[in-house]
GROMACS .gro file of N, CA and C in nm:
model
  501
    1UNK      N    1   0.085  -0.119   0.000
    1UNK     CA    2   0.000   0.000   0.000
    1UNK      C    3   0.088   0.124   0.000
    2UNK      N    4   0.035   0.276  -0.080
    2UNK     CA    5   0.147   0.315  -0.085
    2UNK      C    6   0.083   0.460   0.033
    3UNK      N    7   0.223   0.535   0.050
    3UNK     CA    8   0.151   0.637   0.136
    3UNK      C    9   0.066   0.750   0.084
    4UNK      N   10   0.098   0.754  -0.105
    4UNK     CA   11   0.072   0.837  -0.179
    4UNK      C   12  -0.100   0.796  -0.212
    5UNK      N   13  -0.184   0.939  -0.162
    5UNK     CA   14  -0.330   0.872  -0.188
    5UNK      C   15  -0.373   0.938  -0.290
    6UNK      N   16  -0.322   1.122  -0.250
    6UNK     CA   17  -0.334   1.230  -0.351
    6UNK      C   18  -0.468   1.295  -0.255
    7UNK      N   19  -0.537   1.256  -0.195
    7UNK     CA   20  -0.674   1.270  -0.155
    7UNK      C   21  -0.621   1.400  -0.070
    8UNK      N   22  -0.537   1.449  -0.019
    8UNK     CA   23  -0.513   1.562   0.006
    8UNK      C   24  -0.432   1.677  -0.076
    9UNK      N   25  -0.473   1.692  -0.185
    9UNK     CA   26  -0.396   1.757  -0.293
    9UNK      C   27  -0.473   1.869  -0.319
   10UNK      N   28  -0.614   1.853  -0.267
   10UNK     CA   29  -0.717   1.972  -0.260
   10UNK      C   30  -0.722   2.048  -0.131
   11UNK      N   31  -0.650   2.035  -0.051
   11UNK     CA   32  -0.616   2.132   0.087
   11UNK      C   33  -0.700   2.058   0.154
   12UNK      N   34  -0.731   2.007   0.130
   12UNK     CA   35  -0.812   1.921   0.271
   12UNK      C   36  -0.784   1.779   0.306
   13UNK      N   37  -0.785   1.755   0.431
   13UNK     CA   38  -0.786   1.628   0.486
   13UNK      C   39  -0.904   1.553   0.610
   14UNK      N   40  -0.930   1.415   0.576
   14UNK     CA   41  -0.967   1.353   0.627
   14UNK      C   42  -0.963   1.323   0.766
   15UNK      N   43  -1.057   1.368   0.858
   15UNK     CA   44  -1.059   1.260   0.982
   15UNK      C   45  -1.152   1.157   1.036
   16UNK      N   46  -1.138   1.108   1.142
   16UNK     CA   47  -1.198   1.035   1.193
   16UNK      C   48  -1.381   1.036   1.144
   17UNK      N   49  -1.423   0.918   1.096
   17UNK     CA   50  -1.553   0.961   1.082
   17UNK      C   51  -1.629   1.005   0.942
   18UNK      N   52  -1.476   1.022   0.851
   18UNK     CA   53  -1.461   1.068   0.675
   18UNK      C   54  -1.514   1.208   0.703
   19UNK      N   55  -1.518   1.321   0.829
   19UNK     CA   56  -1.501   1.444   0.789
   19UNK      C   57  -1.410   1.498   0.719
   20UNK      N   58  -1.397   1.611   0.590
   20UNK     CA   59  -1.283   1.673   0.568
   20UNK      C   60  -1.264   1.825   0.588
   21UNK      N   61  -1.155   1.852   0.658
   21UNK     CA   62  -1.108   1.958   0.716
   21UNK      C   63  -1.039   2.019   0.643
   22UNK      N   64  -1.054   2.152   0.639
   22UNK     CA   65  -0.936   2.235   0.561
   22UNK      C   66  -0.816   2.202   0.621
   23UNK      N   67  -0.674   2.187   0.539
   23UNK     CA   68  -0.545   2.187   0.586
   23UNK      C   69  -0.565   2.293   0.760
   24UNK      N   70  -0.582   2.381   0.705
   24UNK     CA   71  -0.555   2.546   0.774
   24UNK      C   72  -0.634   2.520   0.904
   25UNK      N   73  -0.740   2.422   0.957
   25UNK     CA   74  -0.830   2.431   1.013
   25UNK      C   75  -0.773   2.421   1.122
   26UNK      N   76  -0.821   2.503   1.272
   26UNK     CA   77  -0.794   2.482   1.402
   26UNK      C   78  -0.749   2.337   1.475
   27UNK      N   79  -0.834   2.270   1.407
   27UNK     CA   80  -0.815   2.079   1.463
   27UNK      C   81  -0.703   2.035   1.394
   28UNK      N   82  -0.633   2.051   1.262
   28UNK     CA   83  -0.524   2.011   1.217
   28UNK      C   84  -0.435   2.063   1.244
   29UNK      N   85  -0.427   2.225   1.276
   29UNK     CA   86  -0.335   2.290   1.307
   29UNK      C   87  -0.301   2.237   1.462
   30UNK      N   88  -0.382   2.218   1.588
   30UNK     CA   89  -0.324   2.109   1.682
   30UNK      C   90  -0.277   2.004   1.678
   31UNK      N   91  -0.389   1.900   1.631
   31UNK     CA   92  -0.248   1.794   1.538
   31UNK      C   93  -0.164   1.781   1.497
   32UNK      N   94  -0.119   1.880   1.397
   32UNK     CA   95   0.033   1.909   1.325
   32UNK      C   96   0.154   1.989   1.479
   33UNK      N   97   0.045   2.027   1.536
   33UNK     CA   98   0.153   2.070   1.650
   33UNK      C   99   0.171   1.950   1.704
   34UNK      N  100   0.117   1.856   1.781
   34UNK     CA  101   0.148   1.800   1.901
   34UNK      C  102   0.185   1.685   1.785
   35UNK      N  103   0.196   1.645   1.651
   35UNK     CA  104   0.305   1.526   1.561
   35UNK      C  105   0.408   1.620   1.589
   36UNK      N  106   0.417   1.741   1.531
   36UNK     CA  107   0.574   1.780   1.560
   36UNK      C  108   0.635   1.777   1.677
   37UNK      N  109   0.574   1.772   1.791
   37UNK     CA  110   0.584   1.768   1.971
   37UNK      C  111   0.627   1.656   1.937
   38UNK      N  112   0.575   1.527   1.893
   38UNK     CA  113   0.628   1.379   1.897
   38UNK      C  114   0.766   1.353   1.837
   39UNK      N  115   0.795   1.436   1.693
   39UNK     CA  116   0.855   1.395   1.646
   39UNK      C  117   1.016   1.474   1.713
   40UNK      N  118   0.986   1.577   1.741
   40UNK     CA  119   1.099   1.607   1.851
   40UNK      C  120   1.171   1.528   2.010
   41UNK      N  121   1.029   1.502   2.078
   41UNK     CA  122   1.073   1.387   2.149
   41UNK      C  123   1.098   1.268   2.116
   42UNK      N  124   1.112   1.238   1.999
   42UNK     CA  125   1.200   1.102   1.918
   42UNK      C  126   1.329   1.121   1.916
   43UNK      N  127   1.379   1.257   1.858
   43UNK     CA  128   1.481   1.327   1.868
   43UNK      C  129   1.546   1.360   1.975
   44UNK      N  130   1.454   1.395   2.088
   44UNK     CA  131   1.564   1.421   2.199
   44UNK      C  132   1.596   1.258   2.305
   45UNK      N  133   1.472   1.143   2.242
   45UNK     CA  134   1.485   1.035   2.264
   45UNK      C  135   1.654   0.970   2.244
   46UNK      N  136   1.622   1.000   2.094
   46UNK     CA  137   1.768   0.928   2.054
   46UNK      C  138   1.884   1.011   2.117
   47UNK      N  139   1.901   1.114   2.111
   47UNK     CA  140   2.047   1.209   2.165
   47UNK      C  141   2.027   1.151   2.326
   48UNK      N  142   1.939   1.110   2.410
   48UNK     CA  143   1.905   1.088   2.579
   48UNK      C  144   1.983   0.935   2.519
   49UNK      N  145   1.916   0.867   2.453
   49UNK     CA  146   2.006   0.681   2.447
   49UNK      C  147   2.185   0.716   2.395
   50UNK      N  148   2.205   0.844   2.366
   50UNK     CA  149   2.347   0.808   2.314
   50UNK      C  150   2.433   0.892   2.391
   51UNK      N  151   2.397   1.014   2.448
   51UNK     CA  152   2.472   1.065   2.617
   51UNK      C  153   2.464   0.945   2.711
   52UNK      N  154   2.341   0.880   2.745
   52UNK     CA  155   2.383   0.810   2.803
   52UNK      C  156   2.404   0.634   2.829
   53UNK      N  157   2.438   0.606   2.718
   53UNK     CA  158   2.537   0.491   2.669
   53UNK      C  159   2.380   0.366   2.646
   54UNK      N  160   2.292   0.429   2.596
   54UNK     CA  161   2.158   0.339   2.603
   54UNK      C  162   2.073   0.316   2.693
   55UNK      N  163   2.117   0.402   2.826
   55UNK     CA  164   2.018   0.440   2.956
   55UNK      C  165   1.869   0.466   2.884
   56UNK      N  166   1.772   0.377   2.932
   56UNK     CA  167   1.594   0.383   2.896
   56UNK      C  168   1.523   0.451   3.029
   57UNK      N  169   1.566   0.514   3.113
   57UNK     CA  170   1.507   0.597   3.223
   57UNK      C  171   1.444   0.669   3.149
   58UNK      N  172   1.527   0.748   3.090
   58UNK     CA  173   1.437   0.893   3.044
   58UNK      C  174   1.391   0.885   2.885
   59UNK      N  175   1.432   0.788   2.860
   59UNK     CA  176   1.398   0.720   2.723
   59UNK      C  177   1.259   0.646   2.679
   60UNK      N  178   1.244   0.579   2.833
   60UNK     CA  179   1.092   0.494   2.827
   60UNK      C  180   0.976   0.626   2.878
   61UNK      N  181   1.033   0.721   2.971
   61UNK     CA  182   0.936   0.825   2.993
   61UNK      C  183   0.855   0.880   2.876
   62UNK      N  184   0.918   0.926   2.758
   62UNK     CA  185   0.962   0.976   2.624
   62UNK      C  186   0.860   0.854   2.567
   63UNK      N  187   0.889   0.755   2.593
   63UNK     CA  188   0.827   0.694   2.478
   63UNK      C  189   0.673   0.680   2.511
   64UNK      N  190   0.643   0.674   2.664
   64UNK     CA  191   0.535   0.666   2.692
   64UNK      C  192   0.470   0.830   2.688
   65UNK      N  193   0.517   0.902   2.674
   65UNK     CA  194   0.506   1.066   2.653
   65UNK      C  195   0.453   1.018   2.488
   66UNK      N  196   0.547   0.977   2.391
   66UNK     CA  197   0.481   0.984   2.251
   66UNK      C  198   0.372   0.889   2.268
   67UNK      N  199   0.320   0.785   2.324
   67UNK     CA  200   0.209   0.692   2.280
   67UNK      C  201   0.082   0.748   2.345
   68UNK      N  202   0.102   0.828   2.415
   68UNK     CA  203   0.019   0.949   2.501
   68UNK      C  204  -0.049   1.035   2.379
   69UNK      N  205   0.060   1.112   2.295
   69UNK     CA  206   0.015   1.187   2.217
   69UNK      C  207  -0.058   1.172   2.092
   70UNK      N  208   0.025   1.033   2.043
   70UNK     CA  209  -0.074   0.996   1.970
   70UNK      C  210  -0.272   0.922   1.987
   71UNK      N  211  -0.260   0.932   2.106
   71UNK     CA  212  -0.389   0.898   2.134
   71UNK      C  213  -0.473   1.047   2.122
   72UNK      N  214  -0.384   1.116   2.202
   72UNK     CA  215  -0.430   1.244   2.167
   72UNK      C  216  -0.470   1.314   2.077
   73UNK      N  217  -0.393   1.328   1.959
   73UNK     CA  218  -0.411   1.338   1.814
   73UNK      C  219  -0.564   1.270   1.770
   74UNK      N  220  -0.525   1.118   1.838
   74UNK     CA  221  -0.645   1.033   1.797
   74UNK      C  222  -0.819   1.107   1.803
   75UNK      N  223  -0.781   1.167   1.942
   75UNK     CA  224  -0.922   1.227   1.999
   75UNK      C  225  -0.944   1.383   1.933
   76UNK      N  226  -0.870   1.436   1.911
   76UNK     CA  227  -0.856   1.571   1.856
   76UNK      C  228  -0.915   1.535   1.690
   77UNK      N  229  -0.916   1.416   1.677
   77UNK     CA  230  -0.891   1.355   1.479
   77UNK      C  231  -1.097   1.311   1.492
   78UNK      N  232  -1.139   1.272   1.619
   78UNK     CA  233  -1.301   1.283   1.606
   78UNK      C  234  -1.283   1.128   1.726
   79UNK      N  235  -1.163   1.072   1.756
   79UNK     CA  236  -1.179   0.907   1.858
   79UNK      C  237  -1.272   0.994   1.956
   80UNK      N  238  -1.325   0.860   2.030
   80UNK     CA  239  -1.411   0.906   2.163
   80UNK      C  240  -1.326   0.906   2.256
   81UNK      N  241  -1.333   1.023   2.333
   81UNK     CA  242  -1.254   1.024   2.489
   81UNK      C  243  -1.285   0.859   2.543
   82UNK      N  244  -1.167   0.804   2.557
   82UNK     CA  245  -1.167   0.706   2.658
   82UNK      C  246  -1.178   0.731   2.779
   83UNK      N  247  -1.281   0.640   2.849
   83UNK     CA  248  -1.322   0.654   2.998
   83UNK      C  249  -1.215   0.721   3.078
   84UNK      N  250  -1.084   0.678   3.048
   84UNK     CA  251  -0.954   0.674   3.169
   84UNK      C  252  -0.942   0.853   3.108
   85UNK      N  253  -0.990   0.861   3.015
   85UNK     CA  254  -0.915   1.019   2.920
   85UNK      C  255  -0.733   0.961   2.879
   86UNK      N  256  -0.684   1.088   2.911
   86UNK     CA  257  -0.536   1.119   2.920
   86UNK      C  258  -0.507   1.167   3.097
   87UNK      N  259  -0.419   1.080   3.118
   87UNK     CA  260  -0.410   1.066   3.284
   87UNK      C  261  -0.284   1.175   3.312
   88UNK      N  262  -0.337   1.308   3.359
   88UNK     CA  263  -0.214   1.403   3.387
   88UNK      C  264  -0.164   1.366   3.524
   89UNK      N  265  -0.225   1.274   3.592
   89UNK     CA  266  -0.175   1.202   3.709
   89UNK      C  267  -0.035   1.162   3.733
   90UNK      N  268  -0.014   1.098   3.634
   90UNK     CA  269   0.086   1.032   3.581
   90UNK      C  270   0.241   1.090   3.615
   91UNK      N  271   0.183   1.192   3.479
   91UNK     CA  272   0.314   1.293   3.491
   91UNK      C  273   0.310   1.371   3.576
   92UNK      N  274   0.172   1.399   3.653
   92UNK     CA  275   0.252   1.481   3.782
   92UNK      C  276   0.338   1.400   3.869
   93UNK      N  277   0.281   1.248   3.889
   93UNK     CA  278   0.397   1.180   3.959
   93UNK      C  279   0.532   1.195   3.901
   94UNK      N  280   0.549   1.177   3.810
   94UNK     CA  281   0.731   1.169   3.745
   94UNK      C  282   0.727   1.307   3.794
   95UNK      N  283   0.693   1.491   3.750
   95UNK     CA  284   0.729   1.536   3.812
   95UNK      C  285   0.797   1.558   3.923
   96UNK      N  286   0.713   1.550   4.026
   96UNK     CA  287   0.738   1.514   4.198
   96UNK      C  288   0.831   1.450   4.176
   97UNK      N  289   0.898   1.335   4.143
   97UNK     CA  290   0.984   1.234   4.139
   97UNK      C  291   1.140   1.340   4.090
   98UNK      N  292   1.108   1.327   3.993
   98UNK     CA  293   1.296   1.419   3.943
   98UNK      C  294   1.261   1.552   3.999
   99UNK      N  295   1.138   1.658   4.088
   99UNK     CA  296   1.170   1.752   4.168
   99UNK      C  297   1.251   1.748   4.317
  100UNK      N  298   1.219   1.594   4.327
  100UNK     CA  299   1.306   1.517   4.450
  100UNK      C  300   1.442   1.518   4.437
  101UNK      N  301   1.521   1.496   4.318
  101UNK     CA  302   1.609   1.469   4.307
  101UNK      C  303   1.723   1.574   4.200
  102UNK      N  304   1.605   1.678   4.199
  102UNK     CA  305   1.719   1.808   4.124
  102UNK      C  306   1.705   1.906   4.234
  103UNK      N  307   1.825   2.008   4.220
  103UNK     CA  308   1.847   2.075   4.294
  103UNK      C  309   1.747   2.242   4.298
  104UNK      N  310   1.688   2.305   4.385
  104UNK     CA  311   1.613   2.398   4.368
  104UNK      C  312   1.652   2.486   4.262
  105UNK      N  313   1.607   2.529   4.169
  105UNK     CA  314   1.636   2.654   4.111
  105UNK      C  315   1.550   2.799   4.120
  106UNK      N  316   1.603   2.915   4.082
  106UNK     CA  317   1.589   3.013   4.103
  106UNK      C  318   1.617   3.137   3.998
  107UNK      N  319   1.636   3.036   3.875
  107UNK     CA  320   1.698   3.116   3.798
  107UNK      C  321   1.678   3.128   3.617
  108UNK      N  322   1.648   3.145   3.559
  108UNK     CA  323   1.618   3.063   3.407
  108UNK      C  324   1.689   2.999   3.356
  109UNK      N  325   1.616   2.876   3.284
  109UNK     CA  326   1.706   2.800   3.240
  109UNK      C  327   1.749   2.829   3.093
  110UNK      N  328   1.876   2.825   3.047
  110UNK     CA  329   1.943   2.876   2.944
  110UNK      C  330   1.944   2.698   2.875
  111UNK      N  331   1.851   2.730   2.737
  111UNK     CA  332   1.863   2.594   2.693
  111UNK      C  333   2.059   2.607   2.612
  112UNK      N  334   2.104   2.480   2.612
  112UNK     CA  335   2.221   2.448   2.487
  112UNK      C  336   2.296   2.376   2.600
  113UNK      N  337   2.275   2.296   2.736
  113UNK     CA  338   2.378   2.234   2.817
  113UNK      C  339   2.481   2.162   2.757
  114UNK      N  340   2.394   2.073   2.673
  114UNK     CA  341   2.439   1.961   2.549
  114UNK      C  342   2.308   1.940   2.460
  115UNK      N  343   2.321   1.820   2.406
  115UNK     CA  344   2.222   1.797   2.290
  115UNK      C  345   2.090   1.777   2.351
  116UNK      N  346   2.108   1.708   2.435
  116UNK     CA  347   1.975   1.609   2.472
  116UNK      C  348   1.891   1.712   2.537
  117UNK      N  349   1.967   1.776   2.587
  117UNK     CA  350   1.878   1.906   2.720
  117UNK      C  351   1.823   1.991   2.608
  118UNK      N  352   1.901   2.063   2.520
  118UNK     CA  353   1.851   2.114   2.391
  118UNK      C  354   1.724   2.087   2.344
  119UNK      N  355   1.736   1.979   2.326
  119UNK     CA  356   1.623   1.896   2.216
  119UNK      C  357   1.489   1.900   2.302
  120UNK      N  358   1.497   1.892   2.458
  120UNK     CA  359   1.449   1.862   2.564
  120UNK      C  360   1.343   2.035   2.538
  121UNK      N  361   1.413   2.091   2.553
  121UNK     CA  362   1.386   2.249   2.595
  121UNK      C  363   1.354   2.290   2.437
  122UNK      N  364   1.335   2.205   2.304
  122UNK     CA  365   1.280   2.270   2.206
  122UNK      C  366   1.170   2.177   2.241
  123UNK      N  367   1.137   2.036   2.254
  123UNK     CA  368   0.994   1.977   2.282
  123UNK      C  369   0.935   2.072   2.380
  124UNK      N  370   0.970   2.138   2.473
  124UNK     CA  371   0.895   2.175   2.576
  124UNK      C  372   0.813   2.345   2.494
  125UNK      N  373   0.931   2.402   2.416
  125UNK     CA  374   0.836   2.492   2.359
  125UNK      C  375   0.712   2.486   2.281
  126UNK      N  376   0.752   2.332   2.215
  126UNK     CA  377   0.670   2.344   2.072
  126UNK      C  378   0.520   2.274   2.197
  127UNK      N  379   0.539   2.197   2.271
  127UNK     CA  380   0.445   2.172   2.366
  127UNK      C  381   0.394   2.307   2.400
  128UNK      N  382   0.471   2.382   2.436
  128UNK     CA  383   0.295   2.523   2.507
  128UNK      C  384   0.252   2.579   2.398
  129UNK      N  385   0.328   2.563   2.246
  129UNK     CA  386   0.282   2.617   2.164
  129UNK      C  387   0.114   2.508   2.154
  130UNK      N  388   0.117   2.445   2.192
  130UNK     CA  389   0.015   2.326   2.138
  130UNK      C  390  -0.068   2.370   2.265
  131UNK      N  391  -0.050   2.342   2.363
  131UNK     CA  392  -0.100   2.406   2.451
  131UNK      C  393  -0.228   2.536   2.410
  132UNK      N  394  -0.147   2.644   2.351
  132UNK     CA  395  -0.207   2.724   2.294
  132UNK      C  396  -0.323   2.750   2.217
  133UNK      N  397  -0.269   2.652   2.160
  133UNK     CA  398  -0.335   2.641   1.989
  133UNK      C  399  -0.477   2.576   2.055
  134UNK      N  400  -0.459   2.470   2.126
  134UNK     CA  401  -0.567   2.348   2.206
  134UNK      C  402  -0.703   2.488   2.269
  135UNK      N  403  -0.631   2.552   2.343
  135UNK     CA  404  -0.703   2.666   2.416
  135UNK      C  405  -0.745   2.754   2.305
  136UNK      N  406  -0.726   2.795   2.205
  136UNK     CA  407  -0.741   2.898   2.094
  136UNK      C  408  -0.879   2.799   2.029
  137UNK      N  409  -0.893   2.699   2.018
  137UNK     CA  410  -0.906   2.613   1.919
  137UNK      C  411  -1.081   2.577   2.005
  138UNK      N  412  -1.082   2.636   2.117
  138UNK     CA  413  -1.233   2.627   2.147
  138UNK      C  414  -1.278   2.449   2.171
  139UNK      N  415  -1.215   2.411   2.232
  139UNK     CA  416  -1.263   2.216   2.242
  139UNK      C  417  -1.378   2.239   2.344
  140UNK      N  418  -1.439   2.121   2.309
  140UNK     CA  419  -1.596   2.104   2.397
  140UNK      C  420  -1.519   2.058   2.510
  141UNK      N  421  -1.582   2.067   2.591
  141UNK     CA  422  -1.571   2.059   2.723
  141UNK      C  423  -1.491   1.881   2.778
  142UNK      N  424  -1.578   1.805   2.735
  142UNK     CA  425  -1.481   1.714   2.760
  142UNK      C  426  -1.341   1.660   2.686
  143UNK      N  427  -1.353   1.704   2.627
  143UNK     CA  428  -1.158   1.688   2.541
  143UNK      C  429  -1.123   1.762   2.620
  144UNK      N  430  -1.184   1.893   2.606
  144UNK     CA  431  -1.085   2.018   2.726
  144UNK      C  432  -1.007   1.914   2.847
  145UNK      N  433  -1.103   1.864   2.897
  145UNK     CA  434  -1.103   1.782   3.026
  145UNK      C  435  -0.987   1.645   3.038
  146UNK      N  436  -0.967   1.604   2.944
  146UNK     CA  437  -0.959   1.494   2.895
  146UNK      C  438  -0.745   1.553   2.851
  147UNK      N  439  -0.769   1.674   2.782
  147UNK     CA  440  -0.646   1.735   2.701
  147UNK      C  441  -0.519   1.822   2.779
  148UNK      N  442  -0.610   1.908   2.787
  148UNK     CA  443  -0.557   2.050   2.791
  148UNK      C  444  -0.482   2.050   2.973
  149UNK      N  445  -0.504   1.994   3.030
  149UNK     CA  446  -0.438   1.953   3.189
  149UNK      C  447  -0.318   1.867   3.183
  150UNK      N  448  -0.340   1.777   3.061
  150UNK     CA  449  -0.233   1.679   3.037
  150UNK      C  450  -0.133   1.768   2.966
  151UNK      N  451  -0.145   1.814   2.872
  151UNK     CA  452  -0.019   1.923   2.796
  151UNK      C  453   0.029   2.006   2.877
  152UNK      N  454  -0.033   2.074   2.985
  152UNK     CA  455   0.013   2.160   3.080
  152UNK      C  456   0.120   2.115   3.160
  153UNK      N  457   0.095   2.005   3.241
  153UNK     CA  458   0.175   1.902   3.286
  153UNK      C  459   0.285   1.836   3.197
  154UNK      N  460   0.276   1.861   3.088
  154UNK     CA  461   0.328   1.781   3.030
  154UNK      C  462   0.520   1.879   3.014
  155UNK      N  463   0.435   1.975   2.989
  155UNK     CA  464   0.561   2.118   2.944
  155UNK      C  465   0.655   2.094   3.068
  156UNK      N  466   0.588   2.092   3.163
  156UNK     CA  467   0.680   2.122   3.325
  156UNK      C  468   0.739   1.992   3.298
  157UNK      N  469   0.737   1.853   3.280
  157UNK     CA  470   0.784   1.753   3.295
  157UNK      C  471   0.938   1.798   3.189
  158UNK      N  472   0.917   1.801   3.056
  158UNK     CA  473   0.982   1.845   2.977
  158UNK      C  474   1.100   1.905   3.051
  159UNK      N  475   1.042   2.027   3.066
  159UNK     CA  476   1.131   2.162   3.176
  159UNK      C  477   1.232   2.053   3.245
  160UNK      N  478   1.155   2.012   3.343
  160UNK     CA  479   1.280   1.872   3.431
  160UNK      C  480   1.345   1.796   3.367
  161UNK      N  481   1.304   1.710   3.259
  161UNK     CA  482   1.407   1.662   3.201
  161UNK      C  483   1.506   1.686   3.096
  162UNK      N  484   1.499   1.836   3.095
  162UNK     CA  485   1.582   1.903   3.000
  162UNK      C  486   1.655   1.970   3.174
  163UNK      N  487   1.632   2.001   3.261
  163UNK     CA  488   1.688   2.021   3.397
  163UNK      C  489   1.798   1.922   3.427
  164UNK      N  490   1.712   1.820   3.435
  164UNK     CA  491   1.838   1.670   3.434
  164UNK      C  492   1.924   1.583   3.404
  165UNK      N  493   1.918   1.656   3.266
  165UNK     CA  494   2.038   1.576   3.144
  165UNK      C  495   2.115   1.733   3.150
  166UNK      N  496   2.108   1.819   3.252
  166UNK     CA  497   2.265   1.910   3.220
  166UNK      C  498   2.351   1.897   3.341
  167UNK      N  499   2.385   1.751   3.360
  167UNK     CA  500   2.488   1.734   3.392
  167UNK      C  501   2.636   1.699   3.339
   0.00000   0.00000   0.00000
């Protein structure tokens, strides 16, 4: 099967349900944010496995961070909120967890430590940018519910682990 359909060659695309959306439309324009959010934390995935010699700590966080988003996408694309939603629970725990174990700061953080923190501190922007867009973008109430708490949480997590790879 090939990836080439053409079916978007007229500015519009397909979601969930065979609606079609303008390219330009509020719901794709979050989507296209939070794939590019993914595809950066792939990126700062791989530079985190090769600072540190194939360490999956902050690697499996990351990965469960992308399988997060793509569900997300999923629900933003027309899926039904799953009962559980998107659990910002979660990551507030890992929060709490590496706030335990980094040292207080007080000061801004200057992204470029090395690569990984870099990469770390560009996912975390393009995240509030999505953030944004999510809030701009007018969601009914339960996606709100379901979304927009989890991305919030999500940025601060980011923040820490771009905090914790500048050693």
């Amino acid at each position: 099967m090939s990836v080439v359909t053409k079916t978007g060659d007229d500015g519009y695309t397909d979601i969930i349900g065979g609606e079609r959306l303008r390219k330009d439309h509020p719901a794709i324009e979050c989507m296209g944010t939070i794939d590019e959010l993914t595809a950066f934390l792939g990126d700062a995935k791989a530079a985190l496995r090769i600072r540190d010699n194939g360490s999956e700590d902050s690697a499996d966080i990351i990965t469960g961070i992308q399988k997060d988003l793509f569900l997300l996408m999923g629900i933003l694309a027309g899926m039904p909120v799953p009962e559980k939603g998107i659990c910002e629970d979660h990551i507030a725990g890992l929060i709490e967890e590496l706030e335990s174990k980094l040292p207080p700061s007080n000061s801004f953080a200057i992204p470029g430590a090395n690569p990984a923190s870099a990469k770390l501190h560009i996912a975390r922007t393009v995240c509030r940018r999505a953030e944004r867009q999510l809030i701009g973008f007018g969601l009914d109430e339960k996606i709100r519910a379901a979304i927009v708490p989890y991305i919030n949480r999500l940025s601060d997590l980011l923040f820490l682990l771009a905090q914790d790879t500048q050693d």
